Amino acid sequence: RTGPSQPSHRAQSHRPAAGIVIDPVVRPARSDDVDELIALSGAARAALADQRGGPRWLEEHPVCEDWTTRLDDPLTSVLVADLDGLVVGYLVAVVDGPIVNVDEVYVRPEARELGFGDTMLADALEFGRARGASLVEGEALPGDRTIKNLFERAGITARKIIVSAALSDPASAAGASR
């Protein structure tokens, strides 16, 4: 369970320009973060809409209607990236038996490359380990190099690739002709 009693973790500090020091923090989401979680989830979903595979992913993963229940679930970790009091990213991980599923990860484009994704992912993996998980799984859409890089930096690599095409697509019919 994530909650106020868990410590927040500092991502590696980065110096983006001329002596400016950014001290990003990753912490468990709280009930007062729900509005920001809704906004970030909306931004993440909007970004997926135009990606290859995005519309199908959006169909298979409905919008979260009850963040409060998610925050209270002992097998779900909702983490936020906090930059000077502003929530700029989030991650949702769910433990399902031996697997911790990284269901959602999003950091606003202007806050990327500051260590938030790596720190949230590391905290999610620790959350899973603490609950007996021995495997981590996540999804990356084709061509989403940002999330692929995040997973690869953590040593998470593809174990299968799922392909699909609409049966009404002439390209899929042509290649499968007898």
Short mmCIF file of C-alpha atoms in Angstrom, two decimals, residues 1-9 25-33 68 71-73 76-80 127 131:
data_model
loop_
_atom_site.label_atom_id
_atom_site.label_comp_id
_atom_site.label_asym_id
_atom_site.label_seq_id
_atom_site.Cartn_x
_atom_site.Cartn_y
_atom_site.Cartn_z
CA ARG A 1 0.00 0.00 0.00
CA THR A 2 1.28 3.43 -0.76
CA GLY A 3 0.63 6.08 1.77
CA PRO A 4 2.01 8.98 3.72
CA SER A 5 4.06 6.70 5.96
CA GLN A 6 6.25 5.61 3.06
CA PRO A 7 9.24 7.85 2.42
CA SER A 8 9.55 9.77 -0.79
CA HIS A 9 12.62 9.21 -2.90
CA VAL A 25 10.99 13.89 -5.80
CA VAL A 26 8.99 10.69 -6.31
CA ARG A 27 6.43 9.91 -3.64
CA PRO A 28 3.28 7.86 -3.11
CA ALA A 29 0.21 9.62 -4.47
CA ARG A 30 -2.21 11.06 -1.92
CA SER A 31 -5.90 11.80 -2.08
CA ASP A 32 -5.13 15.48 -2.71
CA ASP A 33 -3.31 14.42 -5.92
CA THR A 68 -9.40 6.92 -4.51
CA LEU A 71 -4.88 4.72 -3.85
CA ASP A 72 -6.36 2.54 -1.09
CA ASP A 73 -5.66 -0.82 -2.78
CA THR A 76 -1.54 -1.10 -6.14
CA SER A 77 1.18 1.50 -6.01
CA VAL A 78 0.41 4.92 -7.43
CA LEU A 79 3.48 7.12 -7.47
CA VAL A 80 3.81 10.74 -8.50
CA PHE A 127 6.87 -2.31 -4.09
CA ARG A 131 4.70 -8.03 -1.83
#
